GROMACS .gro file of C-alpha atoms in nm:
model
  387
    1MET     CA    1   1.431  -2.328  -0.546
    2ILE     CA    2   1.332  -2.430  -0.888
    3VAL     CA    3   1.525  -2.737  -0.970
    4THR     CA    4   1.505  -3.032  -1.298
    5ILE     CA    5   1.540  -3.326  -1.285
    6ILE     CA    6   1.692  -3.544  -1.529
    7ALA     CA    7   1.604  -3.899  -1.500
    8ASP     CA    8   1.726  -4.118  -1.844
    9VAL     CA    9   1.581  -4.482  -1.659
   10LEU     CA   10   1.272  -4.338  -1.424
   11GLY     CA   11   0.904  -4.583  -1.456
   12GLU     CA   12   0.731  -4.799  -1.186
   13GLU     CA   13   0.852  -4.703  -0.802
   14ASN     CA   14   1.001  -5.109  -0.833
   15ASN     CA   15   1.446  -5.005  -0.721
   16GLY     CA   16   1.585  -4.777  -0.536
   17THR     CA   17   1.678  -4.537  -0.865
   18THR     CA   18   1.364  -4.470  -0.908
   19THR     CA   19   1.230  -4.469  -0.497
   20ALA     CA   20   1.525  -4.207  -0.483
   21CYS     CA   21   1.421  -3.943  -0.723
   22MET     CA   22   1.050  -3.918  -0.641
   23ASN     CA   23   1.115  -3.908  -0.284
   24LEU     CA   24   1.365  -3.616  -0.364
   25VAL     CA   25   0.977  -3.497  -0.640
   26ARG     CA   26   0.814  -3.495  -0.349
   27TYR     CA   27   1.020  -3.342  -0.045
   28LEU     CA   28   1.126  -3.075  -0.244
   29THR     CA   29   0.735  -3.048  -0.328
   30LYS     CA   30   0.678  -2.959  -0.005
   31CYS     CA   31   0.918  -2.713   0.115
   32GLY     CA   32   0.759  -2.529  -0.168
   33ASP     CA   33   0.998  -2.543  -0.478
   34ILE     CA   34   0.938  -2.588  -0.862
   35VAL     CA   35   1.098  -2.924  -0.960
   36LYS     CA   36   1.118  -3.017  -1.362
   37ILE     CA   37   1.159  -3.362  -1.421
   38VAL     CA   38   1.294  -3.497  -1.829
   39CYS     CA   39   1.190  -3.828  -1.846
   40CYS     CA   40   1.123  -4.098  -2.080
   41ASP     CA   41   0.771  -4.220  -1.910
   42LYS     CA   42   0.484  -4.158  -2.195
   43ASP     CA   43   0.232  -4.236  -1.903
   44LYS     CA   44   0.310  -3.916  -1.745
   45ALA     CA   45   0.288  -3.680  -2.110
   46GLY     CA   46   0.049  -3.382  -2.061
   47LYS     CA   47   0.119  -3.325  -1.646
   48GLU     CA   48   0.276  -3.056  -1.540
   49ASN     CA   49   0.585  -2.951  -1.506
   50TYR     CA   50   0.737  -3.273  -1.697
   51PHE     CA   51   0.875  -3.277  -1.988
   52ILE     CA   52   0.855  -3.606  -2.197
   53VAL     CA   53   1.228  -3.705  -2.432
   54PRO     CA   54   1.182  -4.004  -2.684
   55THR     CA   55   1.296  -4.389  -2.557
   56TYR     CA   56   1.575  -4.513  -2.824
   57ASN     CA   57   1.546  -4.785  -3.034
   58PHE     CA   58   1.746  -5.060  -2.981
   59GLY     CA   59   1.643  -5.337  -3.242
   60ARG     CA   60   1.402  -5.539  -3.211
   61PHE     CA   61   1.621  -5.816  -3.032
   62LEU     CA   62   1.761  -5.556  -2.772
   63ASN     CA   63   1.425  -5.349  -2.723
   64ASN     CA   64   1.306  -5.731  -2.630
   65TYR     CA   65   1.623  -5.727  -2.353
   66VAL     CA   66   1.574  -5.370  -2.197
   67LYS     CA   67   1.191  -5.416  -2.170
   68LYS     CA   68   1.240  -5.746  -1.964
   69ASN     CA   69   1.496  -5.563  -1.784
   70SER     CA   70   1.137  -5.378  -1.688
   71VAL     CA   71   1.322  -5.006  -1.786
   72SER     CA   72   1.368  -4.782  -2.061
   73ILE     CA   73   1.576  -4.614  -2.133
   74ALA     CA   74   1.595  -4.211  -2.218
   75LYS     CA   75   1.678  -4.100  -2.567
   76PRO     CA   76   1.804  -3.711  -2.550
   77ASP     CA   77   1.587  -3.452  -2.697
   78GLU     CA   78   1.828  -3.172  -2.736
   79GLN     CA   79   1.495  -2.936  -2.797
   80ILE     CA   80   1.300  -3.051  -2.484
   81ILE     CA   81   1.586  -3.052  -2.294
   82GLU     CA   82   1.720  -2.703  -2.374
   83ASN     CA   83   1.349  -2.604  -2.242
   84ALA     CA   84   1.307  -2.787  -1.925
   85ILE     CA   85   1.657  -2.594  -1.779
   86ILE     CA   86   1.596  -2.323  -1.901
   87GLY     CA   87   1.528  -2.118  -1.594
   88SER     CA   88   1.590  -2.349  -1.328
   89ASP     CA   89   1.823  -2.226  -1.030
   90ILE     CA   90   2.045  -2.626  -1.034
   91ILE     CA   91   1.989  -2.926  -1.258
   92HIS     CA   92   2.020  -3.239  -1.055
   93VAL     CA   93   2.063  -3.563  -1.280
   94MET     CA   94   2.006  -3.899  -1.119
   95ILE     CA   95   2.274  -4.113  -1.309
   96PRO     CA   96   2.521  -4.062  -1.578
   97PHE     CA   97   2.388  -4.168  -1.920
   98LYS     CA   98   2.369  -3.969  -2.251
   99LEU     CA   99   2.035  -3.744  -2.187
  100GLY     CA  100   2.242  -3.621  -1.800
  101ARG     CA  101   2.580  -3.578  -2.065
  102VAL     CA  102   2.347  -3.358  -2.276
  103ALA     CA  103   2.182  -3.162  -2.007
  104LEU     CA  104   2.506  -3.077  -1.891
  105LYS     CA  105   2.645  -2.881  -2.146
  106PHE     CA  106   2.314  -2.774  -2.180
  107ALA     CA  107   2.395  -2.634  -1.760
  108ARG     CA  108   2.696  -2.439  -1.877
  109LYS     CA  109   2.576  -2.270  -2.223
  110TYR     CA  110   2.282  -2.103  -1.966
  111HIS     CA  111   2.549  -2.065  -1.613
  112ILE     CA  112   2.329  -2.369  -1.427
  113PRO     CA  113   2.469  -2.496  -1.144
  114VAL     CA  114   2.491  -2.871  -1.212
  115SER     CA  115   2.489  -3.170  -0.924
  116ALA     CA  116   2.445  -3.526  -0.961
  117GLY     CA  117   2.378  -3.852  -0.808
  118PHE     CA  118   2.577  -4.164  -0.797
  119HIS     CA  119   2.298  -4.458  -0.788
  120CYS     CA  120   2.502  -4.643  -1.078
  121GLN     CA  121   2.760  -4.911  -1.009
  122ALA     CA  122   2.990  -4.966  -1.301
  123GLU     CA  123   2.911  -5.384  -1.221
  124ASN     CA  124   2.533  -5.250  -1.317
  125ILE     CA  125   2.702  -5.210  -1.632
  126THR     CA  126   2.945  -5.494  -1.678
  127SER     CA  127   2.632  -5.733  -1.558
  128HIS     CA  128   2.452  -5.717  -1.859
  129LEU     CA  129   2.768  -5.776  -2.097
  130PHE     CA  130   2.869  -6.036  -1.937
  131LEU     CA  131   3.184  -5.918  -1.760
  132MET     CA  132   3.102  -5.779  -1.453
  133ASN     CA  133   3.332  -5.931  -1.207
  134VAL     CA  134   3.619  -5.865  -1.459
  135ALA     CA  135   3.847  -5.519  -1.342
  136LEU     CA  136   3.905  -5.373  -1.656
  137ALA     CA  137   3.572  -5.357  -1.765
  138ASN     CA  138   3.453  -5.178  -1.397
  139HIS     CA  139   3.772  -5.004  -1.412
  140ILE     CA  140   3.680  -4.821  -1.804
  141THR     CA  141   3.295  -4.812  -1.733
  142TYR     CA  142   3.424  -4.605  -1.395
  143LYS     CA  143   3.642  -4.383  -1.625
  144ASN     CA  144   3.417  -4.303  -1.861
  145PHE     CA  145   3.122  -4.202  -1.590
  146TYR     CA  146   3.425  -3.970  -1.460
  147ASN     CA  147   3.593  -3.835  -1.796
  148GLU     CA  148   3.213  -3.779  -1.960
  149PHE     CA  149   3.027  -3.653  -1.657
  150TYR     CA  150   3.082  -3.652  -1.354
  151LYS     CA  151   3.437  -3.436  -1.359
  152TYR     CA  152   3.219  -3.149  -1.499
  153VAL     CA  153   2.968  -3.164  -1.179
  154ASP     CA  154   2.975  -2.930  -0.919
  155ALA     CA  155   2.802  -3.203  -0.640
  156ILE     CA  156   2.832  -3.550  -0.586
  157HIS     CA  157   2.579  -3.735  -0.430
  158TYR     CA  158   2.670  -4.026  -0.266
  159PRO     CA  159   2.411  -4.274  -0.045
  160THR     CA  160   2.643  -4.358   0.054
  161ASN     CA  161   3.103  -4.325   0.190
  162PHE     CA  162   3.128  -4.683   0.047
  163ILE     CA  163   3.007  -4.659  -0.301
  164LYS     CA  164   3.241  -4.250  -0.243
  165GLU     CA  165   3.534  -4.429  -0.213
  166VAL     CA  166   3.558  -4.753  -0.458
  167PHE     CA  167   3.479  -4.503  -0.751
  168GLU     CA  168   3.742  -4.218  -0.602
  169ASN     CA  169   4.007  -4.482  -0.569
  170ASP     CA  170   3.915  -4.633  -0.857
  171VAL     CA  171   3.906  -4.251  -1.077
  172LYS     CA  172   4.215  -4.190  -0.784
  173VAL     CA  173   4.058  -3.817  -0.777
  174LYS     CA  174   3.839  -3.690  -0.478
  175THR     CA  175   3.533  -3.562  -0.576
  176ASN     CA  176   3.336  -3.293  -0.414
  177ALA     CA  177   3.124  -3.498  -0.261
  178TYR     CA  178   2.793  -3.479  -0.003
  179VAL     CA  179   2.698  -3.870   0.161
  180ILE     CA  180   2.321  -3.912   0.214
  181SER     CA  181   2.126  -4.189   0.244
  182ASN     CA  182   1.840  -4.237   0.082
  183GLY     CA  183   1.700  -4.294   0.414
  184VAL     CA  184   1.368  -4.502   0.451
  185ASN     CA  185   1.009  -4.371   0.491
  186ASP     CA  186   0.858  -4.356   0.836
  187ARG     CA  187   0.620  -4.621   0.689
  188TYR     CA  188   0.826  -4.872   0.813
  189HIS     CA  189   0.826  -4.946   1.131
  190LYS     CA  190   0.756  -5.162   1.409
  191ILE     CA  191   0.423  -5.317   1.427
  192ASN     CA  192   0.185  -5.609   1.600
  193CYS     CA  193   0.143  -5.864   1.336
  194LYS     CA  194  -0.033  -6.225   1.326
  195LYS     CA  195   0.195  -6.526   1.134
  196PRO     CA  196  -0.095  -6.612   0.867
  197ASP     CA  197  -0.203  -6.875   0.914
  198GLU     CA  198  -0.054  -7.103   0.673
  199PHE     CA  199   0.334  -6.982   0.738
  200LYS     CA  200   0.242  -7.049   1.129
  201ASP     CA  201   0.466  -7.276   1.178
  202LYS     CA  202   0.731  -7.158   0.905
  203PHE     CA  203   1.003  -6.997   0.964
  204VAL     CA  204   0.994  -6.710   0.693
  205ILE     CA  205   1.288  -6.590   0.535
  206LEU     CA  206   1.202  -6.307   0.389
  207PHE     CA  207   1.418  -6.101   0.044
  208ILE     CA  208   1.333  -5.728  -0.056
  209GLY     CA  209   1.455  -5.622  -0.458
  210ARG     CA  210   1.438  -5.678  -0.770
  211LEU     CA  211   1.473  -6.002  -0.925
  212SER     CA  212   1.776  -5.969  -1.137
  213LYS     CA  213   2.140  -6.130  -1.145
  214GLU     CA  214   2.286  -5.999  -0.900
  215LYS     CA  215   2.122  -5.965  -0.672
  216SER     CA  216   2.265  -6.335  -0.620
  217HIS     CA  217   1.920  -6.477  -0.561
  218LEU     CA  218   2.028  -6.842  -0.563
  219VAL     CA  219   2.264  -6.829  -0.267
  220LEU     CA  220   1.973  -6.821  -0.081
  221LEU     CA  221   1.802  -7.108  -0.245
  222ASN     CA  222   2.085  -7.315  -0.297
  223ALA     CA  223   2.117  -7.233   0.096
  224VAL     CA  224   1.805  -7.320   0.231
  225ASN     CA  225   1.805  -7.649   0.048
  226LEU     CA  226   2.147  -7.719   0.251
  227SER     CA  227   1.968  -7.573   0.620
  228LYS     CA  228   1.893  -7.879   0.813
  229TYR     CA  229   1.511  -7.644   0.857
  230LYS     CA  230   1.455  -7.678   0.520
  231ASP     CA  231   1.125  -7.821   0.558
  232ASN     CA  232   0.993  -7.564   0.834
  233ILE     CA  233   1.154  -7.209   0.594
  234GLN     CA  234   0.912  -7.069   0.377
  235LEU     CA  235   1.135  -6.882   0.205
  236ILE     CA  236   0.960  -6.535   0.042
  237PHE     CA  237   1.092  -6.324  -0.263
  238ALA     CA  238   0.941  -5.973  -0.265
  239GLY     CA  239   0.962  -5.824  -0.590
  240ASP     CA  240   0.979  -5.888  -0.953
  241GLY     CA  241   1.241  -5.845  -1.237
  242PRO     CA  242   1.390  -6.010  -1.508
  243ARG     CA  243   1.529  -6.321  -1.320
  244LYS     CA  244   1.176  -6.421  -1.195
  245GLN     CA  245   1.103  -6.714  -1.422
  246TYR     CA  246   1.472  -6.849  -1.385
  247ILE     CA  247   1.445  -6.828  -1.009
  248ILE     CA  248   1.133  -7.052  -1.016
  249LYS     CA  249   1.249  -7.283  -1.196
  250LYS     CA  250   1.573  -7.296  -1.023
  251ALA     CA  251   1.326  -7.338  -0.657
  252GLN     CA  252   1.154  -7.599  -0.867
  253GLU     CA  253   1.425  -7.791  -0.912
  254LEU     CA  254   1.485  -7.818  -0.568
  255ASN     CA  255   1.197  -7.907  -0.417
  256ILE     CA  256   1.117  -7.517  -0.267
  257ASN     CA  257   0.840  -7.309  -0.296
  258PRO     CA  258   0.954  -6.996  -0.250
  259ILE     CA  259   0.614  -6.660  -0.272
  260ILE     CA  260   0.770  -6.444  -0.520
  261LYS     CA  261   0.543  -6.156  -0.599
  262PHE     CA  262   0.593  -5.699  -0.596
  263PHE     CA  263   0.386  -5.606  -0.279
  264SER     CA  264   0.227  -5.279  -0.181
  265HIS     CA  265   0.430  -5.038   0.076
  266ASP     CA  266   0.116  -5.170   0.274
  267GLU     CA  267   0.106  -5.470   0.247
  268LEU     CA  268   0.536  -5.488   0.242
  269VAL     CA  269   0.553  -5.356   0.619
  270GLU     CA  270   0.297  -5.638   0.716
  271VAL     CA  271   0.528  -5.929   0.563
  272ILE     CA  272   0.806  -5.772   0.684
  273ASN     CA  273   0.671  -5.790   1.000
  274TYR     CA  274   0.540  -6.172   1.022
  275SER     CA  275   0.872  -6.248   0.942
  276ASP     CA  276   1.123  -6.429   1.128
  277LEU     CA  277   1.494  -6.314   0.902
  278TYR     CA  278   1.544  -6.110   0.633
  279CYS     CA  279   1.823  -6.198   0.437
  280HIS     CA  280   2.064  -5.962   0.142
  281PRO     CA  281   2.283  -6.202  -0.039
  282ALA     CA  282   2.322  -5.935  -0.351
  283GLU     CA  283   2.731  -5.900  -0.460
  284ILE     CA  284   2.619  -5.588  -0.619
  285GLU     CA  285   2.488  -5.294  -0.410
  286ILE     CA  286   2.506  -4.942  -0.340
  287GLU     CA  287   2.337  -4.915  -0.044
  288ALA     CA  288   2.033  -5.194  -0.035
  289ILE     CA  289   1.737  -4.937   0.100
  290SER     CA  290   1.538  -5.220   0.143
  291CYS     CA  291   1.739  -5.431   0.368
  292LEU     CA  292   1.676  -5.088   0.591
  293GLU     CA  293   1.345  -5.051   0.536
  294ALA     CA  294   1.333  -5.431   0.685
  295ILE     CA  295   1.560  -5.402   1.004
  296SER     CA  296   1.320  -5.070   1.065
  297CYS     CA  297   1.040  -5.318   1.113
  298GLY     CA  298   1.303  -5.458   1.403
  299LEU     CA  299   1.355  -5.805   1.127
  300VAL     CA  300   1.724  -5.929   1.193
  301PRO     CA  301   1.904  -5.964   0.897
  302LEU     CA  302   2.174  -6.211   0.696
  303ILE     CA  303   2.367  -5.987   0.523
  304ALA     CA  304   2.637  -6.116   0.219
  305ASN     CA  305   2.993  -5.992   0.306
  306SER     CA  306   3.084  -5.906  -0.076
  307PRO     CA  307   3.355  -5.672  -0.098
  308LYS     CA  308   3.107  -5.491  -0.418
  309SER     CA  309   2.829  -5.460  -0.117
  310ALA     CA  310   2.799  -5.131   0.028
  311THR     CA  311   2.504  -5.334   0.265
  312LYS     CA  312   2.749  -5.540   0.526
  313ALA     CA  313   2.760  -5.196   0.724
  314PHE     CA  314   2.458  -5.265   0.833
  315ALA     CA  315   2.581  -5.571   1.058
  316LEU     CA  316   2.563  -5.558   1.414
  317THR     CA  317   2.745  -5.860   1.435
  318SER     CA  318   2.986  -6.076   1.284
  319ASP     CA  319   2.647  -6.295   1.310
  320ASN     CA  320   2.504  -6.103   1.084
  321LEU     CA  321   2.724  -6.173   0.778
  322PHE     CA  322   2.828  -6.441   0.605
  323ASP     CA  323   3.023  -6.519   0.244
  324TYR     CA  324   2.940  -6.440  -0.055
  325ASN     CA  325   2.899  -6.611  -0.268
  326ASN     CA  326   2.865  -6.961   0.006
  327PRO     CA  327   2.565  -7.128  -0.005
  328LEU     CA  328   2.652  -7.344   0.279
  329ASP     CA  329   2.795  -7.081   0.514
  330LEU     CA  330   2.503  -6.847   0.474
  331ALA     CA  331   2.295  -7.235   0.508
  332LYS     CA  332   2.506  -7.207   0.863
  333LYS     CA  333   2.354  -6.873   0.955
  334ILE     CA  334   2.029  -6.964   0.914
  335ASP     CA  335   1.972  -7.278   1.116
  336TYR     CA  336   2.206  -7.046   1.425
  337TRP     CA  337   1.938  -6.767   1.407
  338ILE     CA  338   1.642  -7.104   1.387
  339GLU     CA  339   1.846  -7.227   1.693
  340HIS     CA  340   1.898  -6.925   1.857
  341PRO     CA  341   1.543  -6.723   1.901
  342VAL     CA  342   1.614  -6.591   2.246
  343GLU     CA  343   1.970  -6.369   2.087
  344LYS     CA  344   1.763  -6.248   1.805
  345GLU     CA  345   1.550  -6.124   1.955
  346LYS     CA  346   1.774  -5.908   2.186
  347LEU     CA  347   1.902  -5.800   1.874
  348LYS     CA  348   1.557  -5.654   1.732
  349GLN     CA  349   1.572  -5.397   1.955
  350ASP     CA  350   1.893  -5.268   1.898
  351TYR     CA  351   1.811  -5.260   1.526
  352LEU     CA  352   1.538  -5.074   1.610
  353GLY     CA  353   1.767  -4.824   1.758
  354TYR     CA  354   2.050  -4.871   1.490
  355THR     CA  355   1.830  -4.714   1.184
  356LYS     CA  356   1.708  -4.442   1.340
  357GLN     CA  357   2.009  -4.199   1.154
  358PHE     CA  358   1.857  -4.335   0.790
  359ASN     CA  359   1.479  -4.146   0.873
  360GLN     CA  360   1.394  -4.002   0.530
  361GLU     CA  361   1.269  -3.652   0.620
  362GLU     CA  362   1.587  -3.588   0.815
  363CYS     CA  363   1.804  -3.710   0.488
  364MET     CA  364   1.600  -3.519   0.184
  365LYS     CA  365   1.648  -3.229   0.428
  366LYS     CA  366   2.043  -3.267   0.390
  367MET     CA  367   1.969  -3.336   0.012
  368ARG     CA  368   1.808  -3.010   0.023
  369ALA     CA  369   2.058  -2.858   0.149
  370MET     CA  370   2.325  -2.958  -0.080
  371LEU     CA  371   2.142  -2.814  -0.363
  372GLU     CA  372   2.143  -2.440  -0.183
  373GLU     CA  373   2.481  -2.470  -0.110
  374THR     CA  374   2.632  -2.583  -0.441
  375ILE     CA  375   2.357  -2.302  -0.591
  376LYS     CA  376   2.524  -2.076  -0.347
  377LYS     CA  377   2.869  -2.209  -0.351
  378TYR     CA  378   2.828  -2.200  -0.766
  379ARG     CA  379   2.747  -1.787  -0.820
  380GLU     CA  380   3.056  -1.663  -0.544
  381ASN     CA  381   3.279  -1.846  -0.791
  382GLU     CA  382   3.078  -1.757  -1.062
  383LYS     CA  383   3.105  -1.317  -0.981
  384ASN     CA  384   3.493  -1.460  -0.850
  385ASN     CA  385   3.595  -1.564  -1.196
  386ILE     CA  386   3.663  -1.884  -1.075
  387LEU     CA  387   3.460  -2.069  -1.346
   0.00000   0.00000   0.00000
């Protein structure tokens, strides 16, 4: 196959969408497919099969805000997009922004099928407008996603059934859906790993992910402050993002000294394996591969039961869940796991078996099958004059 991937926001592999994109690129390439990528990453200029478009200039203030969020937003260049698309068997769009919408127009011009990922919740947009919990704002966002983009694509990839149901229930339409996890890389597995000497008397609680508002880091900080074992807890925030300095400030106010660092893949595997508990307080989440990576190493999780998060589905017991945005309930659950090491050790084995279904190789195989099936259906419909 010749597959063109449209990535409005690519950048470094420090977020779920970019990682999902690059995992698909690597797998398709390994299968012998030709993969072309349209993005705005200037550091990719000159690399084979990369088509680089400019970035939006929003003015000094908004440019700084976008930069603070560690992203660049692609500005469509129709000639570049058209050149990338010509000769493709299928177009796969990562998120329903402007670049993908222009690519859709050219795909239709050249009779090329289009699949699209669903990697952006409405709240990922409205949170930047301080409207995250305003139902009308989220509804308008989803309606725009559907009416201006998803309505016209030939297949939609949802990482979880949760986000499929959220979107379909909101827009009141049954979509041409494929539910496929983004998958967990084999590098995330149980290893024998000694806890560093500086943490040997500490109960290490780990969070992995972007340091952004919707991840609800303050809930975890406040919960540790309320724990009766506060002085024995070491927090590790494995990630980076726009809220880093804010988190540091709040932690200092609570007299908590978390480790905040972006770890390499190999370093992260080691950190997961010497940690005692994984905590995922995020209120908004489509899948949370970071949580799956942790439990794939046997780390027992504590997950917010937010109605806007798919991650709660990874809880095997009620003791793996806490009331979202409720630091007191989270503190009680943290204390429970500190006080019940035998139960925690038993549950580790259950989690090691549970995560086998998220093997990345198998998930990418399903993604490729989705692309092949979408091409086949499109050609059949075209032949029968259904399009």
